[in-house]
Short mmCIF file of C-alpha atoms in Angstrom, two decimals:
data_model
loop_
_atom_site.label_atom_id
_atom_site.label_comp_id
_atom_site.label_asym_id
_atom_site.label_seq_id
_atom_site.Cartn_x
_atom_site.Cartn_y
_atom_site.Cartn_z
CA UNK N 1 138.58 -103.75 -55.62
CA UNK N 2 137.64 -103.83 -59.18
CA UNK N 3 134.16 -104.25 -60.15
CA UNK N 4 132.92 -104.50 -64.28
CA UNK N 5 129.76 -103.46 -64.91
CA UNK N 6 128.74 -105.87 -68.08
CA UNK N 7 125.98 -104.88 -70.17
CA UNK N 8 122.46 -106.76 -70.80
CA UNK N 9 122.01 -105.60 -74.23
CA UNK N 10 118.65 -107.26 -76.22
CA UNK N 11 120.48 -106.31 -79.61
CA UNK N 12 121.36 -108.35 -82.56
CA UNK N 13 123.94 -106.30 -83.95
CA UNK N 14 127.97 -107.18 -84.49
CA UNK N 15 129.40 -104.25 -82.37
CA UNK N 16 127.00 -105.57 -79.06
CA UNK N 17 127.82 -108.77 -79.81
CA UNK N 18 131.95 -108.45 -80.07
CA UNK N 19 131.58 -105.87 -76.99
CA UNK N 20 129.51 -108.49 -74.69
CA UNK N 21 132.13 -110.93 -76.22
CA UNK N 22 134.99 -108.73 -74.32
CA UNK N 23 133.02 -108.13 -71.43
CA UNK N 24 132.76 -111.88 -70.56
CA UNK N 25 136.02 -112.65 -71.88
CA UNK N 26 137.13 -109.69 -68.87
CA UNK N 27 134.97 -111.34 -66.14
CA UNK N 28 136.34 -115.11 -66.69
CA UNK N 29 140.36 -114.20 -66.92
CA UNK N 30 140.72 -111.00 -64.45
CA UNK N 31 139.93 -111.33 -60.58
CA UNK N 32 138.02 -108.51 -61.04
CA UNK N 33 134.44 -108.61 -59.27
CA UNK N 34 131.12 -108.63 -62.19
CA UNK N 35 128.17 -107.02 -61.76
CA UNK N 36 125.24 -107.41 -64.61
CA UNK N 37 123.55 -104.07 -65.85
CA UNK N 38 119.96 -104.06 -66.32
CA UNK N 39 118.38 -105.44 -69.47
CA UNK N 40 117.55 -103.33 -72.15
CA UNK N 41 114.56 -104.73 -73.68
CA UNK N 42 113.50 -103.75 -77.33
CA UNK N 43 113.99 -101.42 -79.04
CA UNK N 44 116.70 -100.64 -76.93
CA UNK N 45 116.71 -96.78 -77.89
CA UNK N 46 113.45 -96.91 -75.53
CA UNK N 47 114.61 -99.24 -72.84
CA UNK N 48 118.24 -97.20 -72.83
CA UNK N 49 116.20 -93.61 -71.69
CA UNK N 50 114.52 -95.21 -69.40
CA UNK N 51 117.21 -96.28 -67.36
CA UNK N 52 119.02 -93.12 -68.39
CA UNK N 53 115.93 -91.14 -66.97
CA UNK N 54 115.83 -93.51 -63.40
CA UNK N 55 119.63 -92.41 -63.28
CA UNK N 56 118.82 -88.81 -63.29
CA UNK N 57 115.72 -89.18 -61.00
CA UNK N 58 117.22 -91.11 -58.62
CA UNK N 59 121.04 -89.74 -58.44
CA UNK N 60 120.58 -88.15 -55.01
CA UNK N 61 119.45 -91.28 -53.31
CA UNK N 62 121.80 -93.50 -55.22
CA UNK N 63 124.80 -90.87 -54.53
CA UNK N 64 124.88 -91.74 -50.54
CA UNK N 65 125.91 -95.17 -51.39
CA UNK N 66 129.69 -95.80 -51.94
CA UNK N 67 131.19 -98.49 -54.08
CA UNK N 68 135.09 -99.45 -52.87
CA UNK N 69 137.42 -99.15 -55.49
CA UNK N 70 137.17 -98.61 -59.21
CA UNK N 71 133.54 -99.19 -61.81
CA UNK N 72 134.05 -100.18 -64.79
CA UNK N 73 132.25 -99.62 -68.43
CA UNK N 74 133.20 -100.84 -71.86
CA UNK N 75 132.15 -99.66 -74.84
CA UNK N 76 129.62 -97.26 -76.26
CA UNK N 77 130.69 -93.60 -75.26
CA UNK N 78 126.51 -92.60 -75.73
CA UNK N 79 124.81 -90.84 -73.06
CA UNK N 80 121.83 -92.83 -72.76
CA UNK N 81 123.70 -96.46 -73.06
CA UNK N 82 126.92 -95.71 -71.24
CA UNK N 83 124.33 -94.78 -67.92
CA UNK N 84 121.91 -97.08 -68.90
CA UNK N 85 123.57 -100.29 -69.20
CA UNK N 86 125.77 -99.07 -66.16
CA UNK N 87 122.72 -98.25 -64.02
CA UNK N 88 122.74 -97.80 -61.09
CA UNK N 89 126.86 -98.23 -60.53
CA UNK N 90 127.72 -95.43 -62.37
CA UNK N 91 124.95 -93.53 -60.20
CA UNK N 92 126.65 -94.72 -56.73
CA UNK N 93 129.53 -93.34 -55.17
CA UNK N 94 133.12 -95.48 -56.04
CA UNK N 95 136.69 -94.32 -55.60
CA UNK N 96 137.12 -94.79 -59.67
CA UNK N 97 135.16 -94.52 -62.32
CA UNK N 98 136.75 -96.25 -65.57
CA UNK N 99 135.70 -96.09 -69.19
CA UNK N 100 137.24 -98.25 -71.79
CA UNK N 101 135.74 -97.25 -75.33
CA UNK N 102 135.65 -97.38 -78.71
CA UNK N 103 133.81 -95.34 -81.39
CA UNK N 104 135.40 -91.63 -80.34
CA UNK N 105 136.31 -90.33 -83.69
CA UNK N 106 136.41 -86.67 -84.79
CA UNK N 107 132.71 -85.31 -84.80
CA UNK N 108 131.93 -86.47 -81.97
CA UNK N 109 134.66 -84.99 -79.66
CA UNK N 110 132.54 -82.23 -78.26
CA UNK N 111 129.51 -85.06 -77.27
CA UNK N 112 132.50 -87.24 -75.94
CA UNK N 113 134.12 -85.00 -74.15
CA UNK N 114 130.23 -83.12 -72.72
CA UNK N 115 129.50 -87.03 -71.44
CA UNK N 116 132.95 -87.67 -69.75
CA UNK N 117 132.72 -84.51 -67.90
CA UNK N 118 129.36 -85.09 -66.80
CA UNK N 119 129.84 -88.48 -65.74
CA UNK N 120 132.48 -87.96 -63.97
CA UNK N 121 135.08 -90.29 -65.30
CA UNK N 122 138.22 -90.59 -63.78
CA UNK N 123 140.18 -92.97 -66.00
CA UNK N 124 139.24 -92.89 -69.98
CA UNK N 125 140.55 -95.73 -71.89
CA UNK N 126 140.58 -94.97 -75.73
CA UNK N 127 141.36 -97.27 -78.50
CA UNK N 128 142.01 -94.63 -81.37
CA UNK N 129 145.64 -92.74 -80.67
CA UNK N 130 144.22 -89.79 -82.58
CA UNK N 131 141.24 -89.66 -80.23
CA UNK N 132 143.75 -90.36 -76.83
CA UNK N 133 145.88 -87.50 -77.99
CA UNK N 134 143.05 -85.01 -78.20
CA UNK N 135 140.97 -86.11 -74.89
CA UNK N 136 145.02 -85.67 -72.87
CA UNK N 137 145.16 -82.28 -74.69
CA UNK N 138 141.76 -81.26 -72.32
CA UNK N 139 143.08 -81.22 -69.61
CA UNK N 140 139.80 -82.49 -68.12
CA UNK N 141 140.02 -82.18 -64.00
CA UNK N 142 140.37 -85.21 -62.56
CA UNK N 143 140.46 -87.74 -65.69
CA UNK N 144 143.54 -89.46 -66.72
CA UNK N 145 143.42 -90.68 -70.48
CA UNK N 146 145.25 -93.43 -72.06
CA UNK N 147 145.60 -95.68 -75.53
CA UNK N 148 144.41 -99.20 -75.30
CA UNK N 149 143.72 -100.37 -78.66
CA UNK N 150 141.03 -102.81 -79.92
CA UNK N 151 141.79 -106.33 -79.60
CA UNK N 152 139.55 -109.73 -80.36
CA UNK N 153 140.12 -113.72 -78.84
CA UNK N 154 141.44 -115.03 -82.42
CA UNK N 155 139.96 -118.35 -80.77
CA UNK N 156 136.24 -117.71 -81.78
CA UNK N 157 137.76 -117.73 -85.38
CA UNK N 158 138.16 -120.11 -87.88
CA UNK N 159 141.25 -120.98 -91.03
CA UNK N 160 141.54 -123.16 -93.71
CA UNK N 161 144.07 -123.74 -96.41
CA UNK N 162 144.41 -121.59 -98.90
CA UNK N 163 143.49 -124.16 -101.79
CA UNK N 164 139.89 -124.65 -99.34
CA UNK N 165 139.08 -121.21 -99.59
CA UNK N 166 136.00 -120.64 -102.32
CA UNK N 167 135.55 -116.39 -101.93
CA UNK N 168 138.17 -115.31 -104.25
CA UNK N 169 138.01 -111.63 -102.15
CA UNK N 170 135.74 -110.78 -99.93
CA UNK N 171 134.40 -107.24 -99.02
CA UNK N 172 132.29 -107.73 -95.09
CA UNK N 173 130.20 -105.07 -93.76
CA UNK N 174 131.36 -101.43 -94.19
CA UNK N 175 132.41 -100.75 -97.40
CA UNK N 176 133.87 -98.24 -100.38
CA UNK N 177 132.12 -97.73 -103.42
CA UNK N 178 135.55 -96.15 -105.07
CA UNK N 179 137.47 -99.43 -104.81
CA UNK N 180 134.38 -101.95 -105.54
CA UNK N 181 133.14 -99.67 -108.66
CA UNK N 182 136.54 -100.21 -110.23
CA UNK N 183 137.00 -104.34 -109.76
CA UNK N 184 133.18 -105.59 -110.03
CA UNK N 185 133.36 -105.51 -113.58
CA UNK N 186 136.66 -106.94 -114.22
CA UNK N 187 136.28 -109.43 -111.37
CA UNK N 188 133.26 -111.07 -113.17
CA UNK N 189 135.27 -110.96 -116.63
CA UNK N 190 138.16 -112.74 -115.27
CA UNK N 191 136.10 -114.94 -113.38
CA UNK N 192 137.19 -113.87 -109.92
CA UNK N 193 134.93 -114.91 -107.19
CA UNK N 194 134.03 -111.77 -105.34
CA UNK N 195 131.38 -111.67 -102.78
CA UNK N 196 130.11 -108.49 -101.07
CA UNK N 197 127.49 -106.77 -99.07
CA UNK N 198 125.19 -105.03 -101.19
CA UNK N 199 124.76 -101.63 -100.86
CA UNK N 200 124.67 -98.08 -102.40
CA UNK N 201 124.75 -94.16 -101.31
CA UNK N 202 120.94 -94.62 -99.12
CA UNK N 203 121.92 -98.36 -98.62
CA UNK N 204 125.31 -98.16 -96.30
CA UNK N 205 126.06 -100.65 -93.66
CA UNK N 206 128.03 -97.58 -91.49
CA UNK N 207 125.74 -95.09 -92.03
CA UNK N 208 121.83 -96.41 -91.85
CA UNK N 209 123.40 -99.89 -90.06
CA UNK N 210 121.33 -102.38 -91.72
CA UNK N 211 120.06 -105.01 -89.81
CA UNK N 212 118.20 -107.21 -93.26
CA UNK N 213 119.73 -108.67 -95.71
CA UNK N 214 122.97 -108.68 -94.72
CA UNK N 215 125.80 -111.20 -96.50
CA UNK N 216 126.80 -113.08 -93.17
CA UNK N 217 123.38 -112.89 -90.58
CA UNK N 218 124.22 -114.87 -88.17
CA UNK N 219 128.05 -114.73 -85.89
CA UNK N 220 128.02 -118.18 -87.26
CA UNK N 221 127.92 -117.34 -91.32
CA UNK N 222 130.27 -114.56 -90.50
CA UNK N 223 133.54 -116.33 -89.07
CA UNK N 224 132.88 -119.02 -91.67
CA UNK N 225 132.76 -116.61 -94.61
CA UNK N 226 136.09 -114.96 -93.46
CA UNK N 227 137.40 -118.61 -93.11
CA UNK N 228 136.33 -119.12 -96.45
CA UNK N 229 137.86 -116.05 -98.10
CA UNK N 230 141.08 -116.09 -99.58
CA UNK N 231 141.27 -112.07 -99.81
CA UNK N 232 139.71 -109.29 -97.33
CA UNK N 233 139.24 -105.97 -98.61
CA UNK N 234 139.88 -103.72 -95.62
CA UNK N 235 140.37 -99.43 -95.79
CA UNK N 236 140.11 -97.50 -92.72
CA UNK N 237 137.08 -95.14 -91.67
CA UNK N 238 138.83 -92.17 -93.32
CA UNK N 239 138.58 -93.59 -96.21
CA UNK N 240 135.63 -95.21 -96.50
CA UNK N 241 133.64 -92.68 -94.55
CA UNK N 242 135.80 -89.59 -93.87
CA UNK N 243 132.87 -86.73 -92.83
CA UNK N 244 132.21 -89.79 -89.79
CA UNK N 245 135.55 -90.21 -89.22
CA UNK N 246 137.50 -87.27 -89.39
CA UNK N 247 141.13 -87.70 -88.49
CA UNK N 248 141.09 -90.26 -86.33
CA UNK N 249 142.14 -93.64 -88.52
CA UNK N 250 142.24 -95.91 -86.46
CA UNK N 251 143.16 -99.89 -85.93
CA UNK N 252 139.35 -101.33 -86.11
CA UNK N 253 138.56 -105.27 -85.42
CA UNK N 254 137.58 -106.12 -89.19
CA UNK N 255 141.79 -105.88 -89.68
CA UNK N 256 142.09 -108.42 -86.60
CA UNK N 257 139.18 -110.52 -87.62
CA UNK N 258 140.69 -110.61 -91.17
CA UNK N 259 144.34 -111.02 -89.46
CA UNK N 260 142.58 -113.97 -87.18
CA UNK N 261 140.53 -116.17 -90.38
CA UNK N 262 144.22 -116.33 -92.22
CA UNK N 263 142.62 -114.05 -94.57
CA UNK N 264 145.22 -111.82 -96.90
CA UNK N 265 144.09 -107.88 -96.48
CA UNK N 266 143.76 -105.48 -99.35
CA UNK N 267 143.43 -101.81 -99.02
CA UNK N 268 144.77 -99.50 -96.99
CA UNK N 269 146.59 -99.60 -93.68
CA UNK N 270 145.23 -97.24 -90.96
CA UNK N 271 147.74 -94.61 -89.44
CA UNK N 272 147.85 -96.53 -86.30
CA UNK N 273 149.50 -99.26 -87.86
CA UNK N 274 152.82 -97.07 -87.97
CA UNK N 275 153.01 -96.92 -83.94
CA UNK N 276 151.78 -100.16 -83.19
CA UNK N 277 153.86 -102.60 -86.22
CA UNK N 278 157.07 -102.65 -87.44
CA UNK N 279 155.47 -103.61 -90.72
CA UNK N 280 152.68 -103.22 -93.22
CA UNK N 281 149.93 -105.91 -92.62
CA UNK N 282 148.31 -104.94 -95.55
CA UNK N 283 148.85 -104.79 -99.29
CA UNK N 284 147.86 -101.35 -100.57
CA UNK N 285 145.96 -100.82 -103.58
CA UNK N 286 147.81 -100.84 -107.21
CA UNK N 287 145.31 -98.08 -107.99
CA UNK N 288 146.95 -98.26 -111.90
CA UNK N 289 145.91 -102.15 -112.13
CA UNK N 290 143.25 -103.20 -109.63
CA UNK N 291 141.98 -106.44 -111.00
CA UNK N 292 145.79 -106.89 -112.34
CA UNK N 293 147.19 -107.12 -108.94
CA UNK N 294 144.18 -109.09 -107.60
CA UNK N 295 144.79 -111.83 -110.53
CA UNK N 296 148.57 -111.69 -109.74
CA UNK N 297 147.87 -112.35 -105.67
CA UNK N 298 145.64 -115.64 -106.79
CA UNK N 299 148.08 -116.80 -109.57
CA UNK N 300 150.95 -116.23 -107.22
CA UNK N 301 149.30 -116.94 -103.37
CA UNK N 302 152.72 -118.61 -102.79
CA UNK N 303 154.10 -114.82 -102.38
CA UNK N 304 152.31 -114.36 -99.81
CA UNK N 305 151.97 -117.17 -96.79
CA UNK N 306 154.34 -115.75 -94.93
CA UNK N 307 152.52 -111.95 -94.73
CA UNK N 308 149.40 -114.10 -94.19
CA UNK N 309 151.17 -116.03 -91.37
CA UNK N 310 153.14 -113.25 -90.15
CA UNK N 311 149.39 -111.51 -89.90
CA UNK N 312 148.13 -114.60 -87.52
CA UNK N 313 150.94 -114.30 -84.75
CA UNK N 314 150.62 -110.91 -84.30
CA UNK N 315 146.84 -110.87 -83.78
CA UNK N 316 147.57 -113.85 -81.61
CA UNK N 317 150.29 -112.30 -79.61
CA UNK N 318 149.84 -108.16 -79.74
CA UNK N 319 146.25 -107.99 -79.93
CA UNK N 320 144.84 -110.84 -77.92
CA UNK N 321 141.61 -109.58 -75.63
CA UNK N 322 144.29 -111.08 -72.68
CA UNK N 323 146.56 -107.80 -74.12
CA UNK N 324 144.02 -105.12 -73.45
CA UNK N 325 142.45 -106.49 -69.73
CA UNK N 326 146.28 -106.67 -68.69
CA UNK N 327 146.43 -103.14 -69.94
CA UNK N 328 143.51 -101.69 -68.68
CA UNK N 329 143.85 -103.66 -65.29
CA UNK N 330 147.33 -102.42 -64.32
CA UNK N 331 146.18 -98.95 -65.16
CA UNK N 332 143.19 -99.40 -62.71
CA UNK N 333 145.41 -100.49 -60.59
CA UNK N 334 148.10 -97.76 -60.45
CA UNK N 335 145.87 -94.96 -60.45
CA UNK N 336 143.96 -96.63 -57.34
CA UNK N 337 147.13 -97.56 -55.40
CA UNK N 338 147.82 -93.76 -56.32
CA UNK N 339 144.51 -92.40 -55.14
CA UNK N 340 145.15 -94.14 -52.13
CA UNK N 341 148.52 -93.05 -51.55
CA UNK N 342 147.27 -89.15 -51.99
CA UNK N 343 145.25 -89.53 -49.07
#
């Protein structure tokens, strides 16, 4: 038996939001069996040690109660989240316990790796190859580790035509300051349409995670400003952000959302892209003509339908939420049968 452990998270933000998305997605099209975590009430840093603290507190008593089969946790690799929007599952007893994440990258391999240990995981599901590598190279007792990348349902977005498209290029939550320093100008003398989220070095959408003022506010605004956008501007984390980051560039969902709204991607291609493609979704940066190769793209847009189409099956067919619950349920499902067969 598989049970997931879904999360009751009181939280506005785009990563809860796409993770509960996932979650539910999991509990309608697996036969798995869904258990709700307890709500965390704002502010949720609060609400999250509570539970975190009842966990601790009431571990012994919990720990005489046995769950059949395999637990399992999405998301957030945090101490206080991944036990309090688990609690009390991942305080009982169970044959298995699974963690599917997201959000491992470099400096935080030693907090990663301190929470997996004490937790007690037995399968660990990463979606960065860079971060799967490292966590195998452990050797932690008892944990398996394996790559299953980030996927979205490319249902919950939308596409129009490329003539119905009004956002000339679009740059959507975390940005670079490198790239949009050297086309704001030119964009506005050329009369290029470029929308983006304001920000500066104390005003950053990765690092401070602003919750006012932001270009798209509601899930809503969001998929209908990528449907909207002819271009997305998209650069990996170790780019954009590489003291956060570290090595680990990695396949993140603003490619796939971009990849889902029909949108054409400029930037840079993360290292993943090489294992998991056979081609370059992306057009990298003419960094000796910017705004040149941004007015060729909208002069020519002909040149590139088929990248842009080529970009919607593969989202559609390789990176499909149905991809990554097939993934992560056979692997549940070998490592019980093989549990089982040790005994």
């Amino acid at each position: 038996m598989i049970t997931l452990v879904t999360s009751k998270i009181r939280k506005g933000s785009p990563d809860i939001a796409l993770l509960q998305n996932f979650e539910q997605y999991c509990a309608h099209h697996s036969d798995w069996k869904v258990k709700s975590g307890p709500v965390l009430f704002a502010p949720s840093s609060l609400s999250s040690r509570l539970f975190t603290a009842f966990h601790g507190m009431l571990k012994p008593f919990f720990n005489k109660y046995t769950i059949k089969g395999a637990v399992i946790s999405l998301g957030l690799p945090y101490h206080y989240f991944l036990y309090a929007k688990t609690f009390p599952y991942f305080t009982l007893n169970c044959s298995l316990k699974v963690l599917w994440t997201y959000d491992v990258w470099e400096p935080d391999y030693n907090s990663v790796e301190k929470l997996v240990r004490k937790s007690g995981i037995n399968l660990l599901l990463l979606s960065s190859y860079q971060a799967t590598q490292h966590f195998r190279n452990l050797k932690i007792q008892n944990c398996n580790v394996h790559w299953v990348p980030e996927t979205i349902n490319p249902a919950d977005y939308k596409h129009k035509s490329w003539s119905e498209r009004h956002i000339n290029i679009l740059s959507f939550g975390r940005s670079w300051l490198t790239y949009h320093d050297k086309i704001k100008e030119g964009c506005v003398q050329n009369s290029i349409n470029y929308v983006y989220q304001e920000r500066n070095e104390t005003t950053d959408v990765a690092v401070q995670g602003l919750k006012k003022n932001l270009q798209f506010p509601t899930w809503s605004s969001f998929v209908d400003g990528l449907a909207d956008a002819q271009i997305c501007i998209c650069f990996p984390r170790t780019v954009t952000h590489p003291k956060l980051a570290g090595n680990v560039s990695t396949l993140t969902v603003r490619y796939l959302q971009a990849m889902a709204s029909k949108c054409l991607i400029i930037g840079s291609a993360p290292l993943e892209v090489k294992l998991l493609l056979n081609y370059n979704p992306v057009i990298e940066v003419d960094w000796n003509d910017p705004v040149g190769q941004i007015q060729n793209i909208l002069k020519h847009p002909e040149n590139w339908q088929e990248l842009i189409e080529k970009n919607y099956e593969t989202v559609c067919s390789l990176f499909h939420h149905n991809n990554a619950l097939t993934q992560i349920d056979n692997l549940v499902k070998k490592q019980i049968k093989a549990e089982s067969l040790s005994l």
